[in-house]
PDB file of C-alpha atoms in Angstrom:
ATOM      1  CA  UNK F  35     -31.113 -46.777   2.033  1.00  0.00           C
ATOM      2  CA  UNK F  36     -30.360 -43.249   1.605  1.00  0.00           C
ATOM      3  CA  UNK F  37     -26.840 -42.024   0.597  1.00  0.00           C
ATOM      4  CA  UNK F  38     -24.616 -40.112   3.444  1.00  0.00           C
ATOM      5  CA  UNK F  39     -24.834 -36.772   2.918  1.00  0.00           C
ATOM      6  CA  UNK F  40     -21.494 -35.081   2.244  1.00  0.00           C
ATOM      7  CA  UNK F  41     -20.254 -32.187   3.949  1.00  0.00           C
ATOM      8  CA  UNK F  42     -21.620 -28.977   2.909  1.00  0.00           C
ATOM      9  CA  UNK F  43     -18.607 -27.182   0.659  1.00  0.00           C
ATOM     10  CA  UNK F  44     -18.760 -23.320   0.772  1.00  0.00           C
ATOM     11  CA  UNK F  45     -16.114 -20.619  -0.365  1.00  0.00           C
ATOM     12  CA  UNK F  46     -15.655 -19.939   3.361  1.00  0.00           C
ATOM     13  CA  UNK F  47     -15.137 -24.071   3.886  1.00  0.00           C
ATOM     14  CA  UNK F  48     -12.530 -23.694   1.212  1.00  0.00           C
ATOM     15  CA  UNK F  49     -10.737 -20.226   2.321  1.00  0.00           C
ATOM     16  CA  UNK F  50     -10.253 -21.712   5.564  1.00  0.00           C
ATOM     17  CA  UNK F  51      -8.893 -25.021   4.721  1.00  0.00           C
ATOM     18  CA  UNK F  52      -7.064 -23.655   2.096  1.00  0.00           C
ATOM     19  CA  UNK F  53      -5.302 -20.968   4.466  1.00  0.00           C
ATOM     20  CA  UNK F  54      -4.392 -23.990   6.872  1.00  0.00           C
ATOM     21  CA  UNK F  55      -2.625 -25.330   4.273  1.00  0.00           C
ATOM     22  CA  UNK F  56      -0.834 -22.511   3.298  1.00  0.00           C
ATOM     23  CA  UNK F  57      -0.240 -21.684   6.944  1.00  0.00           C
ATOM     24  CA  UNK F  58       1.016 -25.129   7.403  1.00  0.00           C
ATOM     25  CA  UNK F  59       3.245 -25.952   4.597  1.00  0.00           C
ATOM     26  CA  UNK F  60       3.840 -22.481   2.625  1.00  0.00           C
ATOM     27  CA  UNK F  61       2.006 -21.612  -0.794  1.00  0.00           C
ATOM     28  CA  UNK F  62       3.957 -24.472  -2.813  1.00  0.00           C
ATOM     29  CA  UNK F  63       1.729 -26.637  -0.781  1.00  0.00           C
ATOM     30  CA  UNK F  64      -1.694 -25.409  -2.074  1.00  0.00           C
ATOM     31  CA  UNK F  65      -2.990 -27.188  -5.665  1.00  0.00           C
ATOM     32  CA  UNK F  66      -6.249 -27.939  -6.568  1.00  0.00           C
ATOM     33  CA  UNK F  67      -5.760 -31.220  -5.897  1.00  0.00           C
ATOM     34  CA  UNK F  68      -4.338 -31.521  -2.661  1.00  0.00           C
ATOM     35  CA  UNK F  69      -6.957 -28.666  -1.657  1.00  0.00           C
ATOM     36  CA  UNK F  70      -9.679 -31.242  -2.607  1.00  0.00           C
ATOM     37  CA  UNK F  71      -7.979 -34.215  -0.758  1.00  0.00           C
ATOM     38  CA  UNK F  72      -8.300 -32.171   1.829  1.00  0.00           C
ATOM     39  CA  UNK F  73     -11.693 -31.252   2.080  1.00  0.00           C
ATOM     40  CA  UNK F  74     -12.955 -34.302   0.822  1.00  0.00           C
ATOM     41  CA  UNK F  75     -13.422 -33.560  -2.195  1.00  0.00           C
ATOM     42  CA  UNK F  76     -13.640 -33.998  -6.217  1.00  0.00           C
ATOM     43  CA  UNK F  77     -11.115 -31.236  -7.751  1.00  0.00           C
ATOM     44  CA  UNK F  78     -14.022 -29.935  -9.954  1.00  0.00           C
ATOM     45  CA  UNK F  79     -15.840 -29.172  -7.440  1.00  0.00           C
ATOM     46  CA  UNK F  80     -14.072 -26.199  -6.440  1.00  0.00           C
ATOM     47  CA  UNK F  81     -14.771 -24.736  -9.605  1.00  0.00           C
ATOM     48  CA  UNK F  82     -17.970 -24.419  -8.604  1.00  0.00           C
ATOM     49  CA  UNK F  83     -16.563 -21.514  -5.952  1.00  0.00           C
ATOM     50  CA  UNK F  84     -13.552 -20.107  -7.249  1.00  0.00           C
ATOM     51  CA  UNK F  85     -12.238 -20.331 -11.148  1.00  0.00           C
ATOM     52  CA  UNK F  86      -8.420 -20.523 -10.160  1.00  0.00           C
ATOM     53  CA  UNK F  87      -5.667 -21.063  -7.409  1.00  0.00           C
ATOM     54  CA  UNK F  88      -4.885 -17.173  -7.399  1.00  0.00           C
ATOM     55  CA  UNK F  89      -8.627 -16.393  -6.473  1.00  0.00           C
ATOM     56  CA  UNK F  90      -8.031 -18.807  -3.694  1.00  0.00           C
ATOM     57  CA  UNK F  91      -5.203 -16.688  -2.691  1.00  0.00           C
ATOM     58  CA  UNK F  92      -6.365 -13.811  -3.096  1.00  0.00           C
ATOM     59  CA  UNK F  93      -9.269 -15.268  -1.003  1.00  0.00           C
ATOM     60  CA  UNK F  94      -6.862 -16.242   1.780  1.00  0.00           C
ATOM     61  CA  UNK F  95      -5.219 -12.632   1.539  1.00  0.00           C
ATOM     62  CA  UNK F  96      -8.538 -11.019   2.136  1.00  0.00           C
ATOM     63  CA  UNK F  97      -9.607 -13.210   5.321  1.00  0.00           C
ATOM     64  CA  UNK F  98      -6.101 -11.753   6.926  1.00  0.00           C
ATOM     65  CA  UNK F  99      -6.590  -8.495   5.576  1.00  0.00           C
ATOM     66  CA  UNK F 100      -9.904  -8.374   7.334  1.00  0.00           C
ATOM     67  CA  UNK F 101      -7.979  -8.977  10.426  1.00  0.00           C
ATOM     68  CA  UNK F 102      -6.377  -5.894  10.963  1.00  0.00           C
ATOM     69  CA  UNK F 103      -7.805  -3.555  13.585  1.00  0.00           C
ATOM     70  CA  UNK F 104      -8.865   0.080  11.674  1.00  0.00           C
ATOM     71  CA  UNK F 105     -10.787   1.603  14.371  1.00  0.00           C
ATOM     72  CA  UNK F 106      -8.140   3.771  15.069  1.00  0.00           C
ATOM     73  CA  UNK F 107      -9.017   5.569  11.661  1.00  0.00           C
ATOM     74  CA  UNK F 108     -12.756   6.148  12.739  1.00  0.00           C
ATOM     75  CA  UNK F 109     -13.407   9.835  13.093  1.00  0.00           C
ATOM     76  CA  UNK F 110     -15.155   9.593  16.640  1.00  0.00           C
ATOM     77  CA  UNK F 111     -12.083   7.504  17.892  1.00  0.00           C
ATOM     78  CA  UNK F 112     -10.196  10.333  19.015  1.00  0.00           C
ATOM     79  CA  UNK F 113      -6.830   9.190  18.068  1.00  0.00           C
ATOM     80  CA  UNK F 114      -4.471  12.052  16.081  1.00  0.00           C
ATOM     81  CA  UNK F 115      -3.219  10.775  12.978  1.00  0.00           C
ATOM     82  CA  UNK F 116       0.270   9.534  14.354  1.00  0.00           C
ATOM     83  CA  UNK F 117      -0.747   7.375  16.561  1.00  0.00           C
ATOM     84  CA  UNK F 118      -3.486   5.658  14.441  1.00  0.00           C
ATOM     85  CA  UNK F 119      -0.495   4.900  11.943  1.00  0.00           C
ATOM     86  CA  UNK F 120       1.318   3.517  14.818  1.00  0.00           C
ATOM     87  CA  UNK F 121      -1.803   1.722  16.379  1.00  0.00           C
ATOM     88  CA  UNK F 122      -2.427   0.487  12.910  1.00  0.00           C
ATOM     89  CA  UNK F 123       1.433  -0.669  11.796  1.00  0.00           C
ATOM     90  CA  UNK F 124       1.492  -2.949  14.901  1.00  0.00           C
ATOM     91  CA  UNK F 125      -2.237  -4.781  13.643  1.00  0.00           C
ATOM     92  CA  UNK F 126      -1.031  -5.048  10.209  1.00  0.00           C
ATOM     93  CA  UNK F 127       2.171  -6.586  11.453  1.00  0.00           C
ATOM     94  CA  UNK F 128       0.637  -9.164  13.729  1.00  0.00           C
ATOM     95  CA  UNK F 129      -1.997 -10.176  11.256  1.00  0.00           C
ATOM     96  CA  UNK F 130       0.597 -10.755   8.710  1.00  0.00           C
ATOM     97  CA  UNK F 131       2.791 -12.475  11.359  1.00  0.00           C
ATOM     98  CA  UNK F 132       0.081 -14.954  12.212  1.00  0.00           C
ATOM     99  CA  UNK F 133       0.058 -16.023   8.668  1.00  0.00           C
ATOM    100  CA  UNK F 134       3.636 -15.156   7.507  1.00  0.00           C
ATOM    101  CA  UNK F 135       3.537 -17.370   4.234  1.00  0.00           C
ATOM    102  CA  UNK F 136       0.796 -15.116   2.516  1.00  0.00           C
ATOM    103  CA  UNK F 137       2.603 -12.443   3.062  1.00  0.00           C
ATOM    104  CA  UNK F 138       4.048 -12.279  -0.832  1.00  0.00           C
ATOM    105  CA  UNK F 139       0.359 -12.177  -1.946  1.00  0.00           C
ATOM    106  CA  UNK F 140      -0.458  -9.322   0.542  1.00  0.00           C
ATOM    107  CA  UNK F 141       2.900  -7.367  -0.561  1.00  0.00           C
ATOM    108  CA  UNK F 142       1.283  -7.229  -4.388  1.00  0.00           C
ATOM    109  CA  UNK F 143      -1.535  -4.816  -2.869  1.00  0.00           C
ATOM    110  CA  UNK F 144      -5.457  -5.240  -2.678  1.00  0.00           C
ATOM    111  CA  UNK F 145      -6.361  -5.351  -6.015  1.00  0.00           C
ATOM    112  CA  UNK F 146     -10.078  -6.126  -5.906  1.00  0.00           C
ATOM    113  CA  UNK F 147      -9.720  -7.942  -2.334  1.00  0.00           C
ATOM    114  CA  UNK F 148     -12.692  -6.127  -0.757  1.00  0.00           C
ATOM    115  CA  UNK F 149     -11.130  -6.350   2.719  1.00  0.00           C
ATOM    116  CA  UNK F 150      -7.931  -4.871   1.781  1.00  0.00           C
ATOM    117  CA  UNK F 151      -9.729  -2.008  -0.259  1.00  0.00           C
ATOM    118  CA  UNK F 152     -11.169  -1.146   3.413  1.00  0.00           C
ATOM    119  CA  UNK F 153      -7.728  -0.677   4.335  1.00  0.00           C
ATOM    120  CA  UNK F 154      -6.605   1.310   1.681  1.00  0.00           C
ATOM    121  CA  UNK F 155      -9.716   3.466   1.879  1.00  0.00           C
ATOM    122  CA  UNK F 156      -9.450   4.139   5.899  1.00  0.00           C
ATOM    123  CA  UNK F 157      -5.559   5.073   6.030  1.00  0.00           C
ATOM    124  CA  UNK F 158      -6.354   7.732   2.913  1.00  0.00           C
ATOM    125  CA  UNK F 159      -9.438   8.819   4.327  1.00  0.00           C
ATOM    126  CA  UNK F 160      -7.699   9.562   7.819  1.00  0.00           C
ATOM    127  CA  UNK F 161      -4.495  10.773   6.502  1.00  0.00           C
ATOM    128  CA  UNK F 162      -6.713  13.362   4.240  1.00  0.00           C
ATOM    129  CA  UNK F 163      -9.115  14.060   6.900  1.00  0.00           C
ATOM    130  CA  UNK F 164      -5.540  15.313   9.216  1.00  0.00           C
ATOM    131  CA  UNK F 165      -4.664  17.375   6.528  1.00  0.00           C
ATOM    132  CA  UNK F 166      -2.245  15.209   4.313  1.00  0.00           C
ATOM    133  CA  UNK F 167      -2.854  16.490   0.530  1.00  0.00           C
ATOM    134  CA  UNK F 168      -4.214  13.324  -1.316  1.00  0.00           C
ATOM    135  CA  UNK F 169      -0.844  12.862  -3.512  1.00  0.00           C
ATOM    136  CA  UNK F 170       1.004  12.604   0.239  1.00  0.00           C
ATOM    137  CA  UNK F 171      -2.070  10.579   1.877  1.00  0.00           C
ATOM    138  CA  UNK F 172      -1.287   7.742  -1.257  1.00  0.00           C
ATOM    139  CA  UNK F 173       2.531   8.084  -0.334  1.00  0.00           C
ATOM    140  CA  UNK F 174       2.071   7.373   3.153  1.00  0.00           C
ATOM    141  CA  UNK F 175      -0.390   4.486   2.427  1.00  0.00           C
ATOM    142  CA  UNK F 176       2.331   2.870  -0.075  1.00  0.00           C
ATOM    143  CA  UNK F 177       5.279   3.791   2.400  1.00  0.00           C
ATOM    144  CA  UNK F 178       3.522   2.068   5.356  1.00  0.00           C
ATOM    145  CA  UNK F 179       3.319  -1.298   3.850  1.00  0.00           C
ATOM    146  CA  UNK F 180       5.912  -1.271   2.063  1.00  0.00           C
ATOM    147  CA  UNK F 181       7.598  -1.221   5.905  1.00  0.00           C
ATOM    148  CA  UNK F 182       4.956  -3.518   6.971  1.00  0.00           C
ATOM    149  CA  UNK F 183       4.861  -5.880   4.455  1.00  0.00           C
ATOM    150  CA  UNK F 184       9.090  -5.681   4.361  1.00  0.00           C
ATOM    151  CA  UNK F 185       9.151  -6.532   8.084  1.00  0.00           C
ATOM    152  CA  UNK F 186       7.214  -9.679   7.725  1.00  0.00           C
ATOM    153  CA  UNK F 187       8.771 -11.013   4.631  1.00  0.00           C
ATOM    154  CA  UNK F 188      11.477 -12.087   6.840  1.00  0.00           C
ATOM    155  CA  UNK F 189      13.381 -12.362  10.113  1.00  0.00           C
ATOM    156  CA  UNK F 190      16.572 -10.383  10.498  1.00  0.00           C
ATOM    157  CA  UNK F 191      17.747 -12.340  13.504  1.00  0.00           C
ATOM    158  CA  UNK F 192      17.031 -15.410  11.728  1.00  0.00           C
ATOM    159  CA  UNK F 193      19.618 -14.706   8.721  1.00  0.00           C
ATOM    160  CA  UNK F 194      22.403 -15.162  11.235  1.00  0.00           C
ATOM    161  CA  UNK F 195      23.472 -18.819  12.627  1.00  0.00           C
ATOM    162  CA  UNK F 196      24.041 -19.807  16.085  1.00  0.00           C
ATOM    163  CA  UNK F 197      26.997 -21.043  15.840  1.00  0.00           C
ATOM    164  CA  UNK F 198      29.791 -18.988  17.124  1.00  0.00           C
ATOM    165  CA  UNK F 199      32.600 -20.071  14.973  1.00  0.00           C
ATOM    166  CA  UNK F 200      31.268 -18.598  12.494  1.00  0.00           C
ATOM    167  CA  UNK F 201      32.209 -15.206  13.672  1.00  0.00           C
ATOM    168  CA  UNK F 202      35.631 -15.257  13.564  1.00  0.00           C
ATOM    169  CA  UNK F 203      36.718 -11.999  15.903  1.00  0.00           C
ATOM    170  CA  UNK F 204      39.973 -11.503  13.142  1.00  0.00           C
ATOM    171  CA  UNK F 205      37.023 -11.207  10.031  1.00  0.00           C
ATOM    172  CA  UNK F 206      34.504 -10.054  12.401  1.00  0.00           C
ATOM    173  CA  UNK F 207      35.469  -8.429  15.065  1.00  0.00           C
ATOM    174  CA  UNK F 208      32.269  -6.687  15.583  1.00  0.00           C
ATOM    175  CA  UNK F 209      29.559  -9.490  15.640  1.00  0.00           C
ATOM    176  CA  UNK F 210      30.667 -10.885  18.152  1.00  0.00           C
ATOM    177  CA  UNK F 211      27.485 -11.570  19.784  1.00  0.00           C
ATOM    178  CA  UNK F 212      25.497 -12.287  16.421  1.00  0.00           C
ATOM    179  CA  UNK F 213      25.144 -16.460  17.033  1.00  0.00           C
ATOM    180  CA  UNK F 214      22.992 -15.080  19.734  1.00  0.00           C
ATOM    181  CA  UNK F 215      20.652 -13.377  17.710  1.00  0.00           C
ATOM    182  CA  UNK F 216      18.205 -16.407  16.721  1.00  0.00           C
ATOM    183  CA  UNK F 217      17.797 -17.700  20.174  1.00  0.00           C
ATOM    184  CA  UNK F 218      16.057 -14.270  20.883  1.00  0.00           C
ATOM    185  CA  UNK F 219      14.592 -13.799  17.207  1.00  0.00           C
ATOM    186  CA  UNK F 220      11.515 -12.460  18.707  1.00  0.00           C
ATOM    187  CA  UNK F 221      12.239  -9.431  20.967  1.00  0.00           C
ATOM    188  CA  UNK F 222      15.376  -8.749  18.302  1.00  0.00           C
ATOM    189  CA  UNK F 223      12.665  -8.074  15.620  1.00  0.00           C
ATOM    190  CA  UNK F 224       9.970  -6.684  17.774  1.00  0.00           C
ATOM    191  CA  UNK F 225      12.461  -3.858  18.451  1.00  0.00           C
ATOM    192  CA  UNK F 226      13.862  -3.125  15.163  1.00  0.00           C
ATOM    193  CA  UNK F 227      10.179  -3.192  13.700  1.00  0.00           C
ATOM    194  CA  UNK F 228       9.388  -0.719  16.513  1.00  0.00           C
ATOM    195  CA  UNK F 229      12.325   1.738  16.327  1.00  0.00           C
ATOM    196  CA  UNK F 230      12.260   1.951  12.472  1.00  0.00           C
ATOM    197  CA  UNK F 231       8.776   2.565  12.835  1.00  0.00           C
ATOM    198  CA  UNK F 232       9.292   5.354  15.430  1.00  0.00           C
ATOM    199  CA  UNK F 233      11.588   6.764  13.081  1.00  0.00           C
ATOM    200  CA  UNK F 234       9.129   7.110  10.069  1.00  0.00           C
ATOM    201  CA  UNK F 235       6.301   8.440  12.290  1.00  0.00           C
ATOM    202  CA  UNK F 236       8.921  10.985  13.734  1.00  0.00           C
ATOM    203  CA  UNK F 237       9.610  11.666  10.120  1.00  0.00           C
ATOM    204  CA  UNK F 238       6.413  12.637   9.332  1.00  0.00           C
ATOM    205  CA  UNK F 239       5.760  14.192  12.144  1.00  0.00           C
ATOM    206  CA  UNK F 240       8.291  16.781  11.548  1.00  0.00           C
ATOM    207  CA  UNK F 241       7.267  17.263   7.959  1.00  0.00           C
ATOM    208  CA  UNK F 242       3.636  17.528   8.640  1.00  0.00           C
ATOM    209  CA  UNK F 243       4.399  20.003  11.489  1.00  0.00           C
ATOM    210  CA  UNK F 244       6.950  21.905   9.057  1.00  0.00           C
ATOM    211  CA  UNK F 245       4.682  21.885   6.299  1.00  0.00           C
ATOM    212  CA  UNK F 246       1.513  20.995   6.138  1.00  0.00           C
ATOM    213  CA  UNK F 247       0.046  22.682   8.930  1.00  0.00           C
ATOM    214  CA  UNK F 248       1.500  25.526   7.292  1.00  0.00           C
ATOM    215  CA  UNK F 249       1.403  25.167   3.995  1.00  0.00           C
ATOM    216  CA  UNK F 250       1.254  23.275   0.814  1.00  0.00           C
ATOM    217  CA  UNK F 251       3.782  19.915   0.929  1.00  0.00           C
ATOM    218  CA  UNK F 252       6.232  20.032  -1.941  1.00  0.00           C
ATOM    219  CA  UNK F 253       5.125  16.731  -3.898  1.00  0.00           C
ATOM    220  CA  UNK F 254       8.434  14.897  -3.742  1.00  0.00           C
ATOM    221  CA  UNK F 255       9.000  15.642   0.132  1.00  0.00           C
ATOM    222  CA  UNK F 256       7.246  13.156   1.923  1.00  0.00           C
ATOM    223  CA  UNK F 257      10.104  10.610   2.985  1.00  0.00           C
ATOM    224  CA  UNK F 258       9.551   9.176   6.210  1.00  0.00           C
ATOM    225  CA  UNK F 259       6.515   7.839   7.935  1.00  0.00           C
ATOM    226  CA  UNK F 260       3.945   9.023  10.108  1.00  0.00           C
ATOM    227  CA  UNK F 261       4.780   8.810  13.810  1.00  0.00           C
ATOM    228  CA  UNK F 262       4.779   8.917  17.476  1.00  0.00           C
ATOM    229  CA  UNK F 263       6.632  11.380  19.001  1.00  0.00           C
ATOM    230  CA  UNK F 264       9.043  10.947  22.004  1.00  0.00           C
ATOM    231  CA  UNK F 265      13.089  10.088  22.123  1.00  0.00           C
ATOM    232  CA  UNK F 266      13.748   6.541  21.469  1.00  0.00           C
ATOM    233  CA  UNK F 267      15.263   4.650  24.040  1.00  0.00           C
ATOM    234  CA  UNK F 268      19.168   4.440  23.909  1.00  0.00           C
ATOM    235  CA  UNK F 269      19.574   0.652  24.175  1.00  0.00           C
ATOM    236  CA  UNK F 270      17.175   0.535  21.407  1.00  0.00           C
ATOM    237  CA  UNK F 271      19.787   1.963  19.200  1.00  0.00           C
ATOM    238  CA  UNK F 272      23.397   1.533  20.384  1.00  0.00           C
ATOM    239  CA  UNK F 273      22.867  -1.976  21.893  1.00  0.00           C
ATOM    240  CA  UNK F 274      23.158  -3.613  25.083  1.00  0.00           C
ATOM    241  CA  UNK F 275      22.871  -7.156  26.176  1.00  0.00           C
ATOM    242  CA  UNK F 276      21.405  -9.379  23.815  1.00  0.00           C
ATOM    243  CA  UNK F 277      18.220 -10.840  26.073  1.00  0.00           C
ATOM    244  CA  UNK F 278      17.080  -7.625  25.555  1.00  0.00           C
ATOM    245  CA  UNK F 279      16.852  -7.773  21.661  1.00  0.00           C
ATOM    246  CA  UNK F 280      19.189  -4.782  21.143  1.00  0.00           C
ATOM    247  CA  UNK F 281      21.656  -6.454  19.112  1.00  0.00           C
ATOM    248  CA  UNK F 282      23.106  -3.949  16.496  1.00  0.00           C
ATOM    249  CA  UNK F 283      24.619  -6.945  14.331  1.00  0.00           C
ATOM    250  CA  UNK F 284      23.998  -6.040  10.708  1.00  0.00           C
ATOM    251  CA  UNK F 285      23.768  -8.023   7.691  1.00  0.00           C
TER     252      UNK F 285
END
């Protein structure tokens, strides 16, 4: 009688599984061993595909890398450079949210990651292509996700508890609204990652406008990043009522 075959194992078979792990139950989770359990497995068998656990990371980082949207950095898209930043900030963002555990392994940069290489190369090449020398086109790139990256480390509305007493008004008197913050984590953090983006792209804006389309940047100037232009809402800022994620609580 002829053996069962077992399931075909494949470095794709093994990113995937491995990344629902990790999506799961955090990187702690993921081990050799409890990857094989979960595919079925003999532990030496995954040597076969990858040598070590960080490959497999670095594995997982590329399949999320690979997710973010770069056709706003194609030349026949049509997009000026601000707004691809933008267009591309908000990808990167939502890729990383999707799979918020790998993040730490994403925040070390691409490395040899082939799909976050393509990153790297399209934000240079379009920030280059606009007119950024290449010394400002490498500070934008690291600025960028180092706000990206930052923003999905963590949840500022989540680092305050929803429990009003613990807000004493005599201590506190100005959070008086901050147990309110979690219930409306999302739209909280949406907004701040939105207006501290406008802010670097307005930034930028002003510098490139200032400088480099008239002139040579001065190498230590770049400070901001690239943006959108346009005022930023007033609630946005100053605050208004919480269900509208403008809580100005800080912490």
């Amino acid at each position: 009688m002829a053996r069962p075959r077992k399931p075909l194992l494949s470095r794709d078979r093994i990113v995937e599984t491995a990344g629902a792990l990790v999506d799961a139950e955090g990187l702690g989770a993921l081990s050799t061993r409890r990857l094989a359990a979960e595919l079925g497995v003999s532990g030496p068998s995954l040597y076969n595909h990858f040598r070590t656990k960080d490959e497999i990371l670095d594995a997982i980082a590329d399949a999320v890398s690979a997710k973010i949207d770069l056709s706003m950095f194609e030349e026949t898209d049509g997009r000026d450079w601000r707004t691809a930043l933008h267009d591309w900030a908000v990808s990167y963002r939502a890729a990383l949210a999707d799979h918020p555990h790998i993040v730490p392994v994403l925040a070390q940069g691409p490395g040899r990651r082939p799909a976050g290489l393509r990153v790297a190369d399209a934000v240079f090449g379009a920030m280059v292509r606009a007119g950024w020398p290449p010394a400002q086109a490498t500070s934008i790139g690291a600025l960028m996700r180092y706000f990206v990256t930052g923003s999905a480390l963590g949840s500022f509305a989540r680092g305050f508890v929803d429990d009003e007493t613990a807000y004493d008004p005599a201590d506190y008197p100005h959070l008086g609204q901050a147990h309110l913050l979690a219930e409306h984590r999302q739209k909280v953090d949406e907004r701040a990652f939105e207006t501290g983006l406008r802010a670097l792209l307005d930034g930028l804006r002003i510098q490139y406008e200032g400088s480099v389309a008239g002139g040579p940047v001065a190498e230590s100037s770049v400070t901001g990043g690239p943006g959108v232009g346009g005022p930023v809402a007033e609630s946005s800022v100053t605050g208004g009522p919480v269900a509208d994620g403008s809580v100005t609580a800080e912490g």
